[in-house]
């Protein structure tokens, strides 16, 4: 009998233990349910957010001298800043167009980079979506200023080639360098980015190509209803449509798809928390706004001398104006995007790299180009979207190549190298290309 009682006692103890475990689990579940209910009520009241806890940047309080030290003296590229005033002296003392163009080009380079820096500092106070828009806007302010000065001087062809070159530079050189450098740092894996966003961006670029392609086709097929005026009318109408499409794209980004900029998993949440200290701004919001104003004014001043010296530099250096406008000017103007895209890619933030490179291309093609057409319309300049057959074909092939590289949603150093090599082919093509004579150049 005693032998039979032992298993019974053991079974009873096991059952008691299981009952205790069930009681403990039920208590824990009650506590978890209560915690979830409390968290839900706090969310309804606005105390908590369903997204990751946002890091509020600490606004530093710098003196004037300290602000100047941070913005001007803490960057080695600013050693090139004296070339700007030197270019103005050469313009009035020697009047050598080649030297004025070279010195101005070198002097604008650090200004373009500092514009990007001041924009990044301001973006720390605005959030990721508005910050990305600010980066794209002020990253392209150099090209816009140069284009407006050239348009004012009637150099329509320079405007077209400068904007076209900026699109090609962003899509091939900037994105290629970002893929290449990021791929070298993370050579053991393929870097991943949002395939859906890349598809939407590719569609917008193809729409821009459509707007630029049709006036050129209309011109070269000689199928205009009114010779000489139908092409210009189509360009102005298409420009207004492209501006509307770009405004809808901004609304889509800022309102409808604002959640797509929030991290979706805990790992990103932890990365944001650990890197929050590194992303604290170095200057205050008003300091960033003041510096943006100063740098933009200085770029505007130098751009006037740069545009005046383009034709003289082309003659003295025996280099086609198309090469200067399409290759040299955009490389300087895209200095901020170039540095930012590479930095983000080396930190495995490839979506930000794409936002800088492709986002900048979209803004130029869907905003800057049609904006210059409308501004030229107001100035009485016949600025149109007919970029000529050679340039339009170059843009079309570039957009197709980049769209194919983005369709997988992954990148590596080989893809980056291919994009860089494609840009070298484009640069060599413009070096041997003789632009047809135009009335506006």
XYZ file of C-alpha atoms in Angstrom:
441
model
C 0.000 0.000 0.000
C 2.822 2.381 0.848
C 4.299 1.794 -2.568
C 0.992 2.747 -4.151
C 0.697 5.934 -2.084
C 4.033 7.337 -3.222
C 3.013 7.862 -6.894
C -0.283 9.286 -5.753
C 1.510 11.849 -3.556
C 3.885 12.729 -6.364
C 0.999 13.193 -8.766
C -0.766 15.388 -6.211
C 2.365 17.551 -5.764
C 2.754 17.865 -9.516
C -0.871 18.864 -9.868
C -0.496 21.410 -7.046
C 2.616 22.799 -8.749
C 0.819 23.092 -12.067
C -2.073 24.842 -10.349
C 0.343 27.297 -8.711
C 1.987 27.931 -12.081
C -1.403 28.561 -13.625
C -2.234 30.989 -10.839
C 1.084 32.812 -11.327
C 0.530 32.969 -15.084
C -2.973 34.264 -14.622
C -1.656 36.947 -12.263
C 1.025 37.950 -14.780
C -1.563 38.057 -17.523
C -3.760 40.285 -15.418
C -0.824 42.618 -14.778
C 0.086 42.650 -18.492
C -3.523 43.302 -19.469
C -3.716 46.150 -16.961
C -0.449 47.611 -18.268
C -1.646 47.373 -21.877
C -4.961 48.998 -20.943
C -3.136 51.821 -19.188
C -0.784 52.295 -22.155
C -3.721 52.349 -24.565
C -5.488 54.994 -22.484
C -2.324 57.086 -22.415
C -2.023 56.792 -26.179
C -5.587 57.976 -26.575
C -4.763 60.995 -24.413
C -1.700 61.726 -26.502
C 0.808 60.963 -23.750
C 2.441 58.130 -25.662
C 3.076 57.558 -29.364
C 2.835 54.310 -31.254
C 6.121 55.092 -32.958
C 9.533 55.128 -31.380
C 10.234 57.696 -28.651
C 11.469 60.723 -30.507
C 14.709 62.306 -29.485
C 14.312 66.020 -28.841
C 17.490 67.773 -29.974
C 19.326 69.931 -27.492
C 19.623 73.436 -28.857
C 23.156 74.681 -28.136
C 23.750 78.250 -27.034
C 26.791 79.450 -28.958
C 28.342 82.875 -29.012
C 28.917 84.614 -32.335
C 32.603 83.706 -32.363
C 31.879 80.105 -31.432
C 29.282 79.840 -34.209
C 31.770 81.217 -36.737
C 34.364 78.747 -35.489
C 31.991 75.784 -35.894
C 30.720 76.705 -39.362
C 33.825 78.237 -40.934
C 36.996 77.046 -39.211
C 36.108 73.436 -38.316
C 36.003 72.241 -41.915
C 39.180 71.761 -43.949
C 37.323 72.333 -47.225
C 36.788 75.945 -46.133
C 40.448 76.580 -46.930
C 39.084 77.165 -50.451
C 36.842 80.052 -49.337
C 39.427 82.803 -50.134
C 39.270 81.817 -53.809
C 35.890 83.547 -54.025
C 37.106 87.059 -53.154
C 40.236 86.360 -55.219
C 38.043 85.656 -58.255
C 36.346 89.053 -57.830
C 39.756 90.785 -57.627
C 40.962 88.997 -60.763
C 37.773 90.002 -62.563
C 38.367 93.713 -61.964
C 42.176 93.739 -62.168
C 43.080 91.278 -64.934
C 39.707 90.406 -66.520
C 40.878 86.931 -67.496
C 37.688 84.921 -68.024
C 39.437 81.577 -67.673
C 40.969 82.425 -64.299
C 37.787 84.081 -63.048
C 35.764 80.989 -63.928
C 38.259 78.608 -62.298
C 38.621 80.644 -59.104
C 34.872 81.162 -58.804
C 34.231 77.466 -59.361
C 36.697 76.567 -56.602
C 35.311 79.280 -54.296
C 31.709 78.058 -54.643
C 32.621 74.446 -53.751
C 32.981 74.946 -49.948
C 29.918 77.208 -49.951
C 27.812 74.418 -51.473
C 29.101 72.008 -48.825
C 28.408 74.468 -45.989
C 24.902 75.014 -47.327
C 24.371 71.292 -46.941
C 25.789 71.390 -43.408
C 23.559 74.288 -42.317
C 20.552 72.532 -43.835
C 21.343 69.332 -41.909
C 21.585 71.338 -38.702
C 18.208 72.936 -39.382
C 16.741 69.521 -40.270
C 17.531 68.311 -36.735
C 14.723 70.579 -35.489
C 12.146 69.733 -38.186
C 11.921 65.925 -38.280
C 12.987 63.436 -40.966
C 10.394 64.236 -43.655
C 10.697 68.031 -43.653
C 14.435 67.598 -43.101
C 14.757 65.504 -46.244
C 12.834 68.159 -48.177
C 15.110 70.898 -46.811
C 18.203 68.889 -47.752
C 16.978 68.458 -51.315
C 15.933 72.115 -51.626
C 19.055 73.820 -50.309
C 21.243 71.141 -51.826
C 20.059 72.372 -55.228
C 20.037 76.078 -54.439
C 23.449 76.518 -56.115
C 22.181 75.185 -59.450
C 18.992 77.250 -59.172
C 20.907 80.466 -58.519
C 23.333 79.830 -61.395
C 20.396 78.994 -63.693
C 18.465 82.168 -62.797
C 21.535 84.360 -63.428
C 22.154 82.613 -66.762
C 18.477 82.976 -67.685
C 18.623 86.672 -66.857
C 21.561 87.009 -69.269
C 19.658 85.157 -72.001
C 21.895 82.057 -71.807
C 19.049 79.574 -72.169
C 21.272 76.749 -73.341
C 23.513 77.073 -70.268
C 20.428 76.804 -68.055
C 19.259 73.654 -69.819
C 22.657 71.983 -69.736
C 23.372 72.910 -66.112
C 20.087 71.439 -64.893
C 20.487 68.375 -67.093
C 24.027 67.850 -65.825
C 22.844 68.094 -62.233
C 20.265 65.350 -62.846
C 22.852 63.098 -64.493
C 25.420 63.797 -61.768
C 23.004 62.932 -58.962
C 21.703 59.755 -60.564
C 25.031 58.346 -61.739
C 27.953 59.910 -59.859
C 26.426 60.693 -56.446
C 24.359 57.501 -56.232
C 27.188 55.434 -57.695
C 29.710 56.714 -55.143
C 27.206 56.058 -52.338
C 26.630 52.472 -53.493
C 30.361 51.927 -54.006
C 31.540 53.307 -50.641
C 28.699 51.655 -48.719
C 29.379 48.389 -50.487
C 33.066 48.514 -49.542
C 32.235 49.091 -45.872
C 29.594 46.325 -45.849
C 31.231 44.081 -48.446
C 29.999 40.860 -46.817
C 26.323 41.625 -47.503
C 24.011 43.456 -49.865
C 22.687 46.703 -48.471
C 18.889 46.969 -48.544
C 16.610 49.924 -49.237
C 12.871 50.430 -49.661
C 11.955 49.006 -53.053
C 8.515 50.658 -53.078
C 9.887 54.162 -52.595
C 12.527 53.538 -55.274
C 9.802 52.452 -57.706
C 7.775 55.617 -57.081
C 10.896 57.748 -57.574
C 11.715 55.955 -60.829
C 8.186 56.646 -62.048
C 8.558 60.356 -61.294
C 11.860 60.499 -63.161
C 10.231 58.799 -66.166
C 7.449 61.389 -66.033
C 10.088 64.137 -66.119
C 11.679 62.443 -69.133
C 8.251 62.405 -70.796
C 7.860 66.144 -70.267
C 11.308 66.843 -71.727
C 11.089 64.271 -74.526
C 7.869 65.334 -76.256
C 8.914 68.927 -77.145
C 12.129 67.555 -78.647
C 10.224 64.923 -80.642
C 7.777 67.596 -81.811
C 10.678 69.746 -82.969
C 12.661 67.063 -84.796
C 9.644 65.469 -86.505
C 8.563 68.891 -87.833
C 4.975 68.132 -86.835
C 4.157 71.432 -85.138
C 0.774 72.996 -85.860
C 2.317 76.451 -85.572
C 6.001 76.380 -86.465
C 8.151 77.899 -83.736
C 5.351 78.468 -81.242
C 3.753 75.055 -80.647
C 6.968 73.706 -79.129
C 7.202 76.615 -76.685
C 3.504 76.397 -75.810
C 3.789 72.652 -75.144
C 6.839 73.258 -72.939
C 5.045 75.856 -70.830
C 1.921 73.707 -70.477
C 3.989 70.619 -69.560
C 5.968 72.693 -67.050
C 2.782 73.727 -65.244
C 1.640 70.080 -65.159
C 5.043 68.974 -63.796
C 4.882 71.606 -61.052
C 1.416 70.372 -60.076
C 2.706 66.785 -60.039
C 5.646 67.800 -57.841
C 3.330 69.607 -55.416
C 1.171 66.455 -55.226
C 4.329 64.415 -54.613
C 5.287 66.683 -51.704
C 1.793 66.399 -50.224
C 1.984 62.619 -50.634
C 5.304 62.535 -48.800
C 4.504 64.969 -46.013
C 0.912 63.914 -45.258
C -0.254 60.640 -46.751
C 2.968 58.653 -46.334
C 4.467 60.318 -43.263
C 4.415 57.002 -41.361
C 6.771 55.436 -43.883
C 9.594 57.527 -42.439
C 9.178 56.017 -38.962
C 11.168 52.949 -37.903
C 9.133 49.780 -38.025
C 10.981 47.415 -35.760
C 12.671 47.356 -32.366
C 16.142 47.065 -33.838
C 15.800 50.398 -35.622
C 14.352 51.841 -32.427
C 17.455 50.819 -30.496
C 19.735 52.172 -33.219
C 17.913 55.508 -33.114
C 18.313 55.689 -29.344
C 22.003 54.821 -29.420
C 22.767 57.276 -32.207
C 20.615 60.086 -30.803
C 23.551 61.730 -29.071
C 25.570 61.755 -32.300
C 22.738 63.536 -34.139
C 22.411 66.452 -31.726
C 22.848 69.729 -33.631
C 25.961 71.813 -33.190
C 24.255 75.154 -33.808
C 20.826 76.476 -32.874
C 17.862 76.744 -35.247
C 18.183 80.507 -35.716
C 21.929 80.216 -36.239
C 21.262 77.692 -39.016
C 18.707 80.025 -40.645
C 21.103 82.998 -40.476
C 23.967 80.962 -41.922
C 21.731 79.685 -44.727
C 20.865 83.282 -45.610
C 24.517 84.421 -45.555
C 25.778 81.473 -47.597
C 22.980 81.779 -50.151
C 23.754 85.479 -50.641
C 27.463 84.734 -51.110
C 26.708 81.964 -53.618
C 24.427 84.364 -55.497
C 27.194 86.947 -55.715
C 29.786 84.484 -57.010
C 27.296 82.908 -59.422
C 27.002 86.208 -61.271
C 30.756 86.260 -61.951
C 30.717 82.546 -62.784
C 28.025 82.900 -65.449
C 29.749 85.925 -67.007
C 32.997 83.959 -67.369
C 31.595 80.740 -68.893
C 31.932 81.747 -72.551
C 35.404 83.241 -72.064
C 36.587 80.144 -70.209
C 35.286 77.927 -73.013
C 37.268 79.907 -75.578
C 40.489 80.206 -73.544
C 40.500 76.540 -72.466
C 39.197 75.227 -75.806
C 36.534 73.180 -73.946
C 32.931 72.967 -75.183
C 30.386 74.997 -73.238
C 28.238 71.850 -73.075
C 30.984 70.048 -71.113
C 31.475 72.997 -68.747
C 27.746 73.376 -68.124
C 26.871 69.686 -67.909
C 29.884 68.256 -66.070
C 31.926 70.907 -64.250
C 29.162 73.121 -62.830
C 26.995 70.260 -61.447
C 29.944 68.581 -59.728
C 30.484 71.774 -57.730
C 26.785 72.274 -57.096
C 26.313 68.692 -55.939
C 29.134 68.782 -53.389
C 26.692 68.726 -50.467
C 24.649 65.831 -51.892
C 27.815 63.922 -52.735
C 29.206 64.106 -49.208
C 25.840 63.427 -47.544
C 24.931 60.423 -49.694
C 28.303 58.748 -49.140
C 28.180 59.388 -45.386
C 24.690 57.860 -45.071
C 25.644 54.830 -47.176
C 28.704 54.132 -45.029
C 26.396 54.135 -41.987
C 24.109 51.589 -43.719
C 21.327 54.191 -44.061
C 20.785 53.605 -47.738
C 17.248 54.976 -47.800
C 18.667 58.355 -46.781
C 21.312 58.113 -49.518
C 18.603 57.438 -52.076
C 16.551 60.298 -50.652
C 19.485 62.659 -51.200
C 20.595 61.474 -54.651
C 17.333 60.431 -56.325
C 15.276 62.989 -54.367
C 17.558 65.738 -55.616
C 17.218 64.481 -59.206
C 13.431 64.477 -58.847
C 13.412 68.010 -57.487
C 15.557 69.328 -60.322
C 13.644 67.517 -63.070
C 10.132 68.047 -61.668
C 10.618 71.471 -60.042
C 13.782 73.334 -61.091
C 13.442 72.688 -64.836
C 9.750 73.650 -65.155
C 10.287 76.493 -62.669
C 12.972 77.975 -64.936
C 10.599 77.641 -67.903
C 7.934 79.610 -66.003
C 10.466 82.191 -64.758
C 11.764 82.598 -68.316
C 8.177 83.072 -69.452
C 7.845 85.927 -66.936
C 11.194 87.414 -68.031
C 10.255 87.249 -71.705
C 12.859 84.546 -72.395
C 11.868 81.642 -74.652
C 13.076 78.935 -72.298
C 11.552 75.600 -73.344
C 11.856 71.881 -72.589
C 13.545 71.027 -75.885
C 16.948 69.966 -74.573
C 17.989 68.812 -78.077
C 18.106 65.222 -79.298
C 21.531 64.227 -77.920
C 20.859 65.479 -74.385
C 17.319 64.093 -74.247
C 18.501 60.646 -75.328
C 21.254 60.795 -72.700
C 18.709 61.573 -69.968
C 16.304 58.867 -71.130
C 18.969 56.124 -71.153
C 20.293 57.253 -67.746
C 16.860 57.059 -66.103
C 16.285 53.567 -67.568
C 19.690 52.323 -66.345
C 19.179 53.691 -62.826
C 15.640 52.261 -62.682
C 17.005 48.807 -63.510
C 19.656 49.112 -60.785
C 17.021 50.094 -58.204
C 14.378 47.481 -59.013
C 15.823 44.756 -56.722
C 15.936 46.938 -53.617
C 19.573 46.012 -52.902
C 22.954 47.566 -53.594
C 26.628 46.618 -53.478
C 29.954 48.067 -54.540
C 29.699 46.489 -58.016
C 26.475 48.370 -58.795
C 28.110 51.570 -57.563
C 31.136 50.992 -59.778
C 28.901 50.427 -62.808
C 27.069 53.721 -62.179
C 30.367 55.616 -61.840
C 31.651 54.112 -65.095
C 28.392 55.095 -66.801
C 28.965 58.674 -65.645
C 32.472 58.632 -67.128
C 30.960 57.595 -70.476
C 28.477 60.477 -70.206
C 31.277 62.951 -69.386
C 33.393 61.753 -72.327
C 30.365 62.048 -74.635
C 29.795 65.686 -73.697
C 33.513 66.441 -74.067
C 33.449 65.446 -77.742
C 29.930 66.796 -78.368
C 29.639 70.079 -80.222
C 26.496 71.883 -79.191
C 24.475 73.271 -82.124
C 24.486 77.076 -82.318
C 21.606 78.644 -80.395
C 20.294 82.164 -80.240
C 20.174 82.059 -76.446
C 23.820 81.306 -75.757
